[in-house]
Every structure is written in structure tokens, then in C-alpha cells.
PDB file of C-alpha atoms in Angstrom:
ATOM      1  CA  MET A   1       6.286 290.072  89.040  1.00  0.00           C
ATOM      2  CA  SER A   2       4.630 293.377  89.995  1.00  0.00           C
ATOM      3  CA  ARG A   3       6.827 296.402  89.447  1.00  0.00           C
ATOM      4  CA  LEU A   4       5.449 297.812  92.731  1.00  0.00           C
ATOM      5  CA  ARG A   5       7.671 295.245  94.502  1.00  0.00           C
ATOM      6  CA  LEU A   6      10.674 297.532  93.996  1.00  0.00           C
ATOM      7  CA  VAL A   7       9.006 300.414  95.849  1.00  0.00           C
ATOM      8  CA  ALA A   8       8.105 298.164  98.754  1.00  0.00           C
ATOM      9  CA  ALA A   9      11.565 296.603  98.799  1.00  0.00           C
ATOM     10  CA  PHE A  10      13.317 299.944  99.139  1.00  0.00           C
ATOM     11  CA  ALA A  11      11.528 300.499 102.452  1.00  0.00           C
ATOM     12  CA  LEU A  12      13.508 297.535 103.827  1.00  0.00           C
ATOM     13  CA  VAL A  13      16.940 299.057 103.225  1.00  0.00           C
ATOM     14  CA  ALA A  14      17.547 300.155 106.799  1.00  0.00           C
ATOM     15  CA  GLY A  15      16.830 296.670 108.092  1.00  0.00           C
ATOM     16  CA  LEU A  16      19.093 295.076 105.508  1.00  0.00           C
ATOM     17  CA  VAL A  17      22.012 297.358 106.303  1.00  0.00           C
ATOM     18  CA  ALA A  18      21.703 296.343 109.947  1.00  0.00           C
ATOM     19  CA  CYS A  19      22.640 292.822 108.863  1.00  0.00           C
ATOM     20  CA  GLY A  20      26.261 293.988 108.535  1.00  0.00           C
ATOM     21  CA  ASP A  21      28.860 293.727 105.792  1.00  0.00           C
ATOM     22  CA  THR A  22      29.100 290.171 104.425  1.00  0.00           C
ATOM     23  CA  ALA A  23      30.346 290.952 100.946  1.00  0.00           C
ATOM     24  CA  GLY A  24      32.853 288.122 101.127  1.00  0.00           C
ATOM     25  CA  GLU A  25      30.194 285.439 101.502  1.00  0.00           C
ATOM     26  CA  GLN A  26      29.835 282.908  98.716  1.00  0.00           C
ATOM     27  CA  PRO A  27      26.706 281.032  97.602  1.00  0.00           C
ATOM     28  CA  GLY A  28      25.601 278.482 100.164  1.00  0.00           C
ATOM     29  CA  GLY A  29      26.044 280.909 103.061  1.00  0.00           C
ATOM     30  CA  PRO A  30      23.207 282.586 104.981  1.00  0.00           C
ATOM     31  CA  VAL A  31      20.428 283.888 102.753  1.00  0.00           C
ATOM     32  CA  LEU A  32      18.723 287.170 103.563  1.00  0.00           C
ATOM     33  CA  THR A  33      15.528 286.289 105.395  1.00  0.00           C
ATOM     34  CA  THR A  34      13.704 289.611 105.550  1.00  0.00           C
ATOM     35  CA  SER A  35      10.518 289.189 103.534  1.00  0.00           C
ATOM     36  CA  SER A  36       9.338 291.807 101.048  1.00  0.00           C
ATOM     37  CA  PRO A  37       5.860 293.262 101.640  1.00  0.00           C
ATOM     38  CA  SER A  38       3.208 292.260  99.143  1.00  0.00           C
ATOM     39  CA  PRO A  39       2.645 294.735  96.296  1.00  0.00           C
ATOM     40  CA  THR A  40      -0.467 296.084  97.997  1.00  0.00           C
ATOM     41  CA  THR A  41       1.197 296.695 101.373  1.00  0.00           C
ATOM     42  CA  THR A  42       1.474 300.309 102.498  1.00  0.00           C
ATOM     43  CA  THR A  43       4.919 300.962 103.930  1.00  0.00           C
ATOM     44  CA  THR A  44       5.790 303.479 106.622  1.00  0.00           C
ATOM     45  CA  ALA A  45       8.801 305.766 106.142  1.00  0.00           C
ATOM     46  CA  THR A  46      11.691 305.105 108.493  1.00  0.00           C
ATOM     47  CA  PRO A  47      12.808 308.002 110.744  1.00  0.00           C
ATOM     48  CA  GLU A  48      16.122 308.331 108.931  1.00  0.00           C
ATOM     49  CA  ARG A  49      16.077 307.424 105.240  1.00  0.00           C
ATOM     50  CA  LEU A  50      19.247 305.840 103.913  1.00  0.00           C
ATOM     51  CA  LYS A  51      20.590 307.546 100.807  1.00  0.00           C
ATOM     52  CA  ARG A  52      20.950 305.087  97.970  1.00  0.00           C
ATOM     53  CA  MET A  53      23.802 305.181  95.477  1.00  0.00           C
ATOM     54  CA  PHE A  54      21.333 306.078  92.694  1.00  0.00           C
ATOM     55  CA  GLU A  55      18.022 307.875  93.126  1.00  0.00           C
ATOM     56  CA  PRO A  56      15.300 307.033  90.565  1.00  0.00           C
ATOM     57  CA  PRO A  57      15.086 309.877  88.022  1.00  0.00           C
ATOM     58  CA  TYR A  58      11.409 309.031  87.446  1.00  0.00           C
ATOM     59  CA  THR A  59       8.877 306.575  88.869  1.00  0.00           C
ATOM     60  CA  PHE A  60      10.139 303.131  87.871  1.00  0.00           C
ATOM     61  CA  GLY A  61       7.520 301.115  86.033  1.00  0.00           C
ATOM     62  CA  LYS A  62       6.327 304.080  83.992  1.00  0.00           C
ATOM     63  CA  VAL A  63       6.904 303.410  80.283  1.00  0.00           C
ATOM     64  CA  GLN A  64       9.269 305.968  78.742  1.00  0.00           C
ATOM     65  CA  ALA A  65       9.567 304.494  75.236  1.00  0.00           C
ATOM     66  CA  HIS A  66       8.370 301.510  73.228  1.00  0.00           C
ATOM     67  CA  ALA A  67      10.169 298.662  71.492  1.00  0.00           C
ATOM     68  CA  PRO A  68      10.582 298.934  67.715  1.00  0.00           C
ATOM     69  CA  ALA A  69       7.885 297.213  65.719  1.00  0.00           C
ATOM     70  CA  THR A  70       7.990 293.559  64.686  1.00  0.00           C
ATOM     71  CA  VAL A  71       8.517 293.475  60.905  1.00  0.00           C
ATOM     72  CA  ASP A  72       7.937 290.516  58.559  1.00  0.00           C
ATOM     73  CA  GLY A  73       7.206 288.273  61.537  1.00  0.00           C
ATOM     74  CA  MET A  74      10.615 288.927  63.149  1.00  0.00           C
ATOM     75  CA  VAL A  75      11.229 290.648  66.485  1.00  0.00           C
ATOM     76  CA  PRO A  76      13.570 293.654  66.403  1.00  0.00           C
ATOM     77  CA  VAL A  77      17.130 293.210  67.687  1.00  0.00           C
ATOM     78  CA  VAL A  78      18.014 295.765  70.374  1.00  0.00           C
ATOM     79  CA  THR A  79      21.605 296.289  71.546  1.00  0.00           C
ATOM     80  CA  HIS A  80      21.336 299.941  72.565  1.00  0.00           C
ATOM     81  CA  ILE A  81      18.542 302.269  73.663  1.00  0.00           C
ATOM     82  CA  ALA A  82      18.226 305.579  71.845  1.00  0.00           C
ATOM     83  CA  THR A  83      17.933 308.181  74.615  1.00  0.00           C
ATOM     84  CA  ASP A  84      19.108 311.722  75.288  1.00  0.00           C
ATOM     85  CA  LYS A  85      19.030 311.010  79.031  1.00  0.00           C
ATOM     86  CA  PRO A  86      22.051 309.834  81.065  1.00  0.00           C
ATOM     87  CA  TYR A  87      20.594 306.352  81.499  1.00  0.00           C
ATOM     88  CA  VAL A  88      22.235 302.917  81.403  1.00  0.00           C
ATOM     89  CA  PHE A  89      20.688 299.439  81.631  1.00  0.00           C
ATOM     90  CA  ILE A  90      21.975 296.449  83.616  1.00  0.00           C
ATOM     91  CA  THR A  91      20.889 292.937  82.625  1.00  0.00           C
ATOM     92  CA  ILE A  92      21.826 289.709  84.420  1.00  0.00           C
ATOM     93  CA  ASP A  93      21.716 286.297  82.750  1.00  0.00           C
ATOM     94  CA  ASP A  94      21.158 282.622  83.546  1.00  0.00           C
ATOM     95  CA  GLY A  95      20.521 282.365  87.309  1.00  0.00           C
ATOM     96  CA  ALA A  96      23.081 279.627  87.905  1.00  0.00           C
ATOM     97  CA  VAL A  97      24.343 281.078  91.205  1.00  0.00           C
ATOM     98  CA  GLN A  98      21.844 282.432  93.727  1.00  0.00           C
ATOM     99  CA  HIS A  99      24.236 284.766  95.513  1.00  0.00           C
ATOM    100  CA  PRO A 100      23.003 285.764  98.996  1.00  0.00           C
ATOM    101  CA  LYS A 101      24.155 289.379  98.621  1.00  0.00           C
ATOM    102  CA  ALA A 102      22.335 290.174  95.349  1.00  0.00           C
ATOM    103  CA  ARG A 103      19.148 291.517  96.893  1.00  0.00           C
ATOM    104  CA  GLU A 104      20.894 293.736  99.406  1.00  0.00           C
ATOM    105  CA  LEU A 105      23.226 295.158  96.762  1.00  0.00           C
ATOM    106  CA  MET A 106      20.368 295.970  94.401  1.00  0.00           C
ATOM    107  CA  ILE A 107      18.245 297.635  97.067  1.00  0.00           C
ATOM    108  CA  ASN A 108      21.086 299.642  98.584  1.00  0.00           C
ATOM    109  CA  ALA A 109      22.104 300.868  95.131  1.00  0.00           C
ATOM    110  CA  GLY A 110      18.555 301.761  94.074  1.00  0.00           C
ATOM    111  CA  VAL A 111      18.954 299.672  90.916  1.00  0.00           C
ATOM    112  CA  TRP A 112      16.266 297.557  89.234  1.00  0.00           C
ATOM    113  CA  PRO A 113      17.931 295.056  86.850  1.00  0.00           C
ATOM    114  CA  SER A 114      16.376 292.891  84.163  1.00  0.00           C
ATOM    115  CA  VAL A 115      17.200 289.212  84.677  1.00  0.00           C
ATOM    116  CA  PHE A 116      17.134 286.785  81.738  1.00  0.00           C
ATOM    117  CA  LEU A 117      16.631 283.356  83.300  1.00  0.00           C
ATOM    118  CA  ASN A 118      17.090 279.820  81.960  1.00  0.00           C
ATOM    119  CA  THR A 119      14.668 277.147  83.047  1.00  0.00           C
ATOM    120  CA  LYS A 120      17.508 274.729  83.878  1.00  0.00           C
ATOM    121  CA  TYR A 121      19.131 277.215  86.278  1.00  0.00           C
ATOM    122  CA  ALA A 122      16.071 278.975  87.717  1.00  0.00           C
ATOM    123  CA  GLU A 123      13.898 275.909  88.246  1.00  0.00           C
ATOM    124  CA  GLY A 124      13.454 275.246  91.944  1.00  0.00           C
ATOM    125  CA  HIS A 125      14.677 278.712  92.952  1.00  0.00           C
ATOM    126  CA  LYS A 126      11.463 280.706  92.542  1.00  0.00           C
ATOM    127  CA  ASP A 127      11.545 282.074  96.099  1.00  0.00           C
ATOM    128  CA  TYR A 128      15.055 283.474  95.620  1.00  0.00           C
ATOM    129  CA  PHE A 129      14.310 285.353  92.409  1.00  0.00           C
ATOM    130  CA  LYS A 130      10.927 286.588  93.635  1.00  0.00           C
ATOM    131  CA  GLU A 131      12.694 288.388  96.491  1.00  0.00           C
ATOM    132  CA  LEU A 132      14.904 290.383  94.132  1.00  0.00           C
ATOM    133  CA  PRO A 133      13.851 293.865  92.927  1.00  0.00           C
ATOM    134  CA  VAL A 134      14.039 292.779  89.281  1.00  0.00           C
ATOM    135  CA  THR A 135      11.942 292.130  86.210  1.00  0.00           C
ATOM    136  CA  VAL A 136      12.161 288.554  84.943  1.00  0.00           C
ATOM    137  CA  GLN A 137      12.810 288.012  81.229  1.00  0.00           C
ATOM    138  CA  SER A 138      13.536 284.976  79.040  1.00  0.00           C
ATOM    139  CA  HIS A 139      16.741 283.131  78.027  1.00  0.00           C
ATOM    140  CA  THR A 140      15.676 279.654  76.707  1.00  0.00           C
ATOM    141  CA  THR A 141      15.104 276.376  78.519  1.00  0.00           C
ATOM    142  CA  ASP A 142      18.525 274.655  78.254  1.00  0.00           C
ATOM    143  CA  HIS A 143      20.865 277.449  77.051  1.00  0.00           C
ATOM    144  CA  PRO A 144      21.817 276.029  73.619  1.00  0.00           C
ATOM    145  CA  ASN A 145      23.472 277.977  70.838  1.00  0.00           C
ATOM    146  CA  LEU A 146      20.373 278.669  68.725  1.00  0.00           C
ATOM    147  CA  GLN A 147      22.144 279.925  65.626  1.00  0.00           C
ATOM    148  CA  GLY A 148      21.696 277.513  62.736  1.00  0.00           C
ATOM    149  CA  LYS A 149      19.192 275.295  64.563  1.00  0.00           C
ATOM    150  CA  PRO A 150      15.842 274.345  62.970  1.00  0.00           C
ATOM    151  CA  TYR A 151      12.914 276.677  63.557  1.00  0.00           C
ATOM    152  CA  GLU A 152      10.868 274.207  65.609  1.00  0.00           C
ATOM    153  CA  PHE A 153      13.826 273.442  67.894  1.00  0.00           C
ATOM    154  CA  GLN A 154      14.342 277.134  68.530  1.00  0.00           C
ATOM    155  CA  ARG A 155      10.661 277.813  69.032  1.00  0.00           C
ATOM    156  CA  LYS A 156      10.373 275.069  71.663  1.00  0.00           C
ATOM    157  CA  GLU A 157      13.420 276.354  73.559  1.00  0.00           C
ATOM    158  CA  ILE A 158      12.072 279.918  73.540  1.00  0.00           C
ATOM    159  CA  CYS A 159       8.352 279.292  74.100  1.00  0.00           C
ATOM    160  CA  ASP A 160       8.798 276.607  76.767  1.00  0.00           C
ATOM    161  CA  ASN A 161      11.063 278.891  78.787  1.00  0.00           C
ATOM    162  CA  ALA A 162       8.549 281.736  78.519  1.00  0.00           C
ATOM    163  CA  GLY A 163       5.784 279.423  79.720  1.00  0.00           C
ATOM    164  CA  PHE A 164       7.863 278.221  82.658  1.00  0.00           C
ATOM    165  CA  LEU A 165       8.673 281.772  83.751  1.00  0.00           C
ATOM    166  CA  ALA A 166       5.048 282.853  83.394  1.00  0.00           C
ATOM    167  CA  GLY A 167       4.017 279.974  85.644  1.00  0.00           C
ATOM    168  CA  ASP A 168       6.611 280.686  88.330  1.00  0.00           C
ATOM    169  CA  TYR A 169       6.414 284.490  88.349  1.00  0.00           C
ATOM    170  CA  GLY A 170       2.835 285.188  87.305  1.00  0.00           C
ATOM    171  CA  LYS A 171       3.678 287.232  84.219  1.00  0.00           C
ATOM    172  CA  ARG A 172       4.861 286.194  80.782  1.00  0.00           C
ATOM    173  CA  PRO A 173       8.205 287.806  79.849  1.00  0.00           C
ATOM    174  CA  THR A 174       8.229 290.290  76.963  1.00  0.00           C
ATOM    175  CA  LEU A 175      11.970 290.423  76.205  1.00  0.00           C
ATOM    176  CA  PHE A 176      14.196 287.587  74.970  1.00  0.00           C
ATOM    177  CA  ARG A 177      17.957 287.131  74.994  1.00  0.00           C
ATOM    178  CA  PRO A 178      19.537 284.306  72.977  1.00  0.00           C
ATOM    179  CA  PRO A 179      22.320 282.342  74.694  1.00  0.00           C
ATOM    180  CA  PHE A 180      25.783 283.706  73.826  1.00  0.00           C
ATOM    181  CA  GLY A 181      24.052 286.519  71.945  1.00  0.00           C
ATOM    182  CA  ASN A 182      23.800 284.236  68.894  1.00  0.00           C
ATOM    183  CA  TYR A 183      20.709 284.272  66.684  1.00  0.00           C
ATOM    184  CA  ASP A 184      19.500 283.967  63.107  1.00  0.00           C
ATOM    185  CA  THR A 185      16.295 284.575  61.166  1.00  0.00           C
ATOM    186  CA  ASN A 186      14.646 281.512  62.711  1.00  0.00           C
ATOM    187  CA  THR A 187      15.430 282.862  66.185  1.00  0.00           C
ATOM    188  CA  ARG A 188      13.749 286.182  65.482  1.00  0.00           C
ATOM    189  CA  LYS A 189      10.712 284.492  63.925  1.00  0.00           C
ATOM    190  CA  ALA A 190      10.410 282.006  66.781  1.00  0.00           C
ATOM    191  CA  ALA A 191      10.685 284.776  69.387  1.00  0.00           C
ATOM    192  CA  ALA A 192       7.937 286.723  67.629  1.00  0.00           C
ATOM    193  CA  SER A 193       5.684 283.652  67.509  1.00  0.00           C
ATOM    194  CA  CYS A 194       6.236 283.180  71.270  1.00  0.00           C
ATOM    195  CA  GLY A 195       4.955 286.693  71.925  1.00  0.00           C
ATOM    196  CA  PHE A 196       8.174 288.626  72.555  1.00  0.00           C
ATOM    197  CA  LYS A 197       8.589 292.321  71.771  1.00  0.00           C
ATOM    198  CA  ALA A 198      12.351 292.326  71.223  1.00  0.00           C
ATOM    199  CA  LEU A 199      15.546 290.280  71.133  1.00  0.00           C
ATOM    200  CA  VAL A 200      17.981 292.017  73.487  1.00  0.00           C
ATOM    201  CA  ASN A 201      21.784 291.856  73.283  1.00  0.00           C
ATOM    202  CA  TRP A 202      24.377 294.206  74.805  1.00  0.00           C
ATOM    203  CA  THR A 203      27.081 296.819  74.252  1.00  0.00           C
ATOM    204  CA  ALA A 204      29.227 296.155  77.354  1.00  0.00           C
ATOM    205  CA  ALA A 205      29.798 293.249  79.745  1.00  0.00           C
ATOM    206  CA  VAL A 206      31.110 292.699  83.268  1.00  0.00           C
ATOM    207  CA  ASN A 207      33.471 289.797  83.991  1.00  0.00           C
ATOM    208  CA  ASP A 208      35.665 289.109  87.030  1.00  0.00           C
ATOM    209  CA  GLY A 209      35.028 292.559  88.464  1.00  0.00           C
ATOM    210  CA  HIS A 210      35.866 294.468  85.261  1.00  0.00           C
ATOM    211  CA  VAL A 211      33.594 296.280  82.797  1.00  0.00           C
ATOM    212  CA  GLN A 212      34.487 295.431  79.208  1.00  0.00           C
ATOM    213  CA  PHE A 213      33.411 297.656  76.316  1.00  0.00           C
ATOM    214  CA  GLN A 214      32.648 296.721  72.724  1.00  0.00           C
ATOM    215  CA  MET A 215      33.653 300.244  71.695  1.00  0.00           C
ATOM    216  CA  GLY A 216      35.478 303.002  73.545  1.00  0.00           C
ATOM    217  CA  ASP A 217      36.569 303.015  77.159  1.00  0.00           C
ATOM    218  CA  LYS A 218      33.460 304.085  79.079  1.00  0.00           C
ATOM    219  CA  LEU A 219      29.717 303.534  79.358  1.00  0.00           C
ATOM    220  CA  LYS A 220      27.529 305.753  77.212  1.00  0.00           C
ATOM    221  CA  PRO A 221      23.875 306.778  77.543  1.00  0.00           C
ATOM    222  CA  GLY A 222      21.643 303.968  76.330  1.00  0.00           C
ATOM    223  CA  ASP A 223      24.200 301.187  76.794  1.00  0.00           C
ATOM    224  CA  ILE A 224      22.878 297.755  77.747  1.00  0.00           C
ATOM    225  CA  VAL A 225      25.298 295.953  80.063  1.00  0.00           C
ATOM    226  CA  LEU A 226      25.544 292.175  80.458  1.00  0.00           C
ATOM    227  CA  MET A 227      26.550 290.287  83.591  1.00  0.00           C
ATOM    228  CA  HIS A 228      25.717 286.875  85.086  1.00  0.00           C
ATOM    229  CA  PHE A 229      24.655 285.264  88.330  1.00  0.00           C
ATOM    230  CA  ARG A 230      28.111 283.962  89.286  1.00  0.00           C
ATOM    231  CA  THR A 231      30.166 283.528  92.428  1.00  0.00           C
ATOM    232  CA  THR A 232      31.738 286.886  91.514  1.00  0.00           C
ATOM    233  CA  PHE A 233      28.349 288.637  91.699  1.00  0.00           C
ATOM    234  CA  VAL A 234      29.455 291.167  94.330  1.00  0.00           C
ATOM    235  CA  GLU A 235      32.602 292.140  92.434  1.00  0.00           C
ATOM    236  CA  ASP A 236      30.780 292.318  89.092  1.00  0.00           C
ATOM    237  CA  PHE A 237      27.747 294.266  90.276  1.00  0.00           C
ATOM    238  CA  THR A 238      29.934 296.669  92.250  1.00  0.00           C
ATOM    239  CA  ALA A 239      32.164 297.216  89.205  1.00  0.00           C
ATOM    240  CA  PHE A 240      29.101 298.112  87.142  1.00  0.00           C
ATOM    241  CA  LEU A 241      27.753 300.508  89.793  1.00  0.00           C
ATOM    242  CA  ASN A 242      31.072 302.307  90.153  1.00  0.00           C
ATOM    243  CA  ARG A 243      31.553 302.537  86.384  1.00  0.00           C
ATOM    244  CA  ALA A 244      28.050 303.949  85.876  1.00  0.00           C
ATOM    245  CA  LYS A 245      28.631 306.521  88.616  1.00  0.00           C
ATOM    246  CA  GLN A 246      32.048 307.444  87.202  1.00  0.00           C
ATOM    247  CA  ASP A 247      30.577 307.931  83.720  1.00  0.00           C
ATOM    248  CA  GLY A 248      27.700 310.064  85.042  1.00  0.00           C
ATOM    249  CA  LEU A 249      24.958 307.536  84.259  1.00  0.00           C
ATOM    250  CA  THR A 250      21.964 306.314  86.232  1.00  0.00           C
ATOM    251  CA  PRO A 251      20.756 302.685  85.888  1.00  0.00           C
ATOM    252  CA  VAL A 252      17.037 302.456  85.033  1.00  0.00           C
ATOM    253  CA  PRO A 253      14.791 299.495  84.098  1.00  0.00           C
ATOM    254  CA  LEU A 254      15.189 298.273  80.524  1.00  0.00           C
ATOM    255  CA  GLU A 255      11.482 297.420  80.330  1.00  0.00           C
ATOM    256  CA  ASP A 256      10.543 301.086  80.727  1.00  0.00           C
ATOM    257  CA  PHE A 257      12.182 301.801  77.366  1.00  0.00           C
ATOM    258  CA  LEU A 258      10.918 298.690  75.561  1.00  0.00           C
ATOM    259  CA  GLY A 259       7.306 298.960  76.726  1.00  0.00           C
TER     260      GLY A 259
END
């Protein structure tokens, strides 16, 4: 997916807001039908620009830092980004629920998440995920617990998912997240052999509208936050946005710091 899609998508905010407040809708309700311009489309500024919750502190898509090196044939494990900037990273897993409000929430907030998709959940929903201002990353084919599994089993789960996502979204993912955050040496070796730059876990998670911390009681610069595509998407995403704002942090794309 081209990172220029986010820029084009932001130009649609005014039209999306005109759709009204439907935050209480659940999956299966009306899906947003406004189409995003193609990456090469030139957009015209609207007369009155809506202020987003977060303004990009730099041009999204511009690499700010690189992933640690692969050593001894194993991808690095990243749970936190070393940065002296007030940045935080939101990641969304699985793709099981295609909530109709996700796109509008992301665009209105000015936030570009990384989504780690399973084949079994994302298959057949390419149009939905292509409309989101996100970068698509990898999360295995069938969502098994990889820890302790044979190398070839893990490699097939990881590589097949990467191939599926490359076919549906036109770009092979570069970041991998193991289901449940569980991994072993075989996982890291298999991910490296499938072409990934890093295995990404998290330092905080959002569940049922509440941000949960592994340490402390607030988000810190460089934290990677986990949430999921669930029926509680609105509550969870809103909880993350409010927590980031309260803690003085701006969400930015994870890929820009693991380039």
C-alpha cells in the first residue's frame, strides 16, 4: 500500500464528518462509501480545513530511524522504539472485525496505524483494509501459538501470510508480530528467512476501552501499543487517542522508525 494514500485520505475528512456521528454502530452496519483518491491524484484544499486531533510532526512516510540489524540469522525483537521525541505507536492486530467507523476515526484523528493481519481474518476483505490509512504488516496465516513449534511449521505460517498480504496489497510486509506475542529461536530465524526486518511486540495494550500498561501508569515516548479489530474498536481506539493526548504524545507510523 502506498504511503501517499494517507495524504490523499486526509483531504476527505470534511466529507466524512458530514456523514454524522454513528459511533454506536456495530459491524454489519453501513460501511463508509467515499472512495480514496489514487496515490497519484492531486487533491484540492477545502475552503475550511478541519483540525485533526493530532497534526503530523513530520511528513509521514519519511524514514526517521532503521530497525536493528539481523544477527546470526535471527530478526531483532522490538518492543519499544528508542526516541527522544514525544512519539507513540499504535498497532492493530488480526482483522477479525471490519468495523465501519475505523477509517473515519483514523482520518479525523490524523493517525496512521500499523495493522498486523492474519490471512484467515483478512482474506476476502481486501477492499475494506485498502481504504484504511494504514500500513499492512504480517501476523501468520492461521494465528497459532508458534512457540515450541518446529521450524518448518513456523516458516510456512509466517512466509505464506507474507505472500498472501503481498498479493492483496501490492507490497510485501517488512514487520512481523507473532500471535499472542509468543516466539522462540525458530520464530526469529523463520521470520528472517521470510524477509522480515523485525519481530514487533508491545509495551501497552487497549482492551474494552481501557489502556493497560506493562509498567507504570501512563504512555511513554517510544511505546508500542497493541489493540485489535474488535466490536469495541471505537471505544478502544478512542481510549488510545485520549491517553496519548493526555500523556503529551503524538502517534506516528511505526514503519518510519523501523525503516
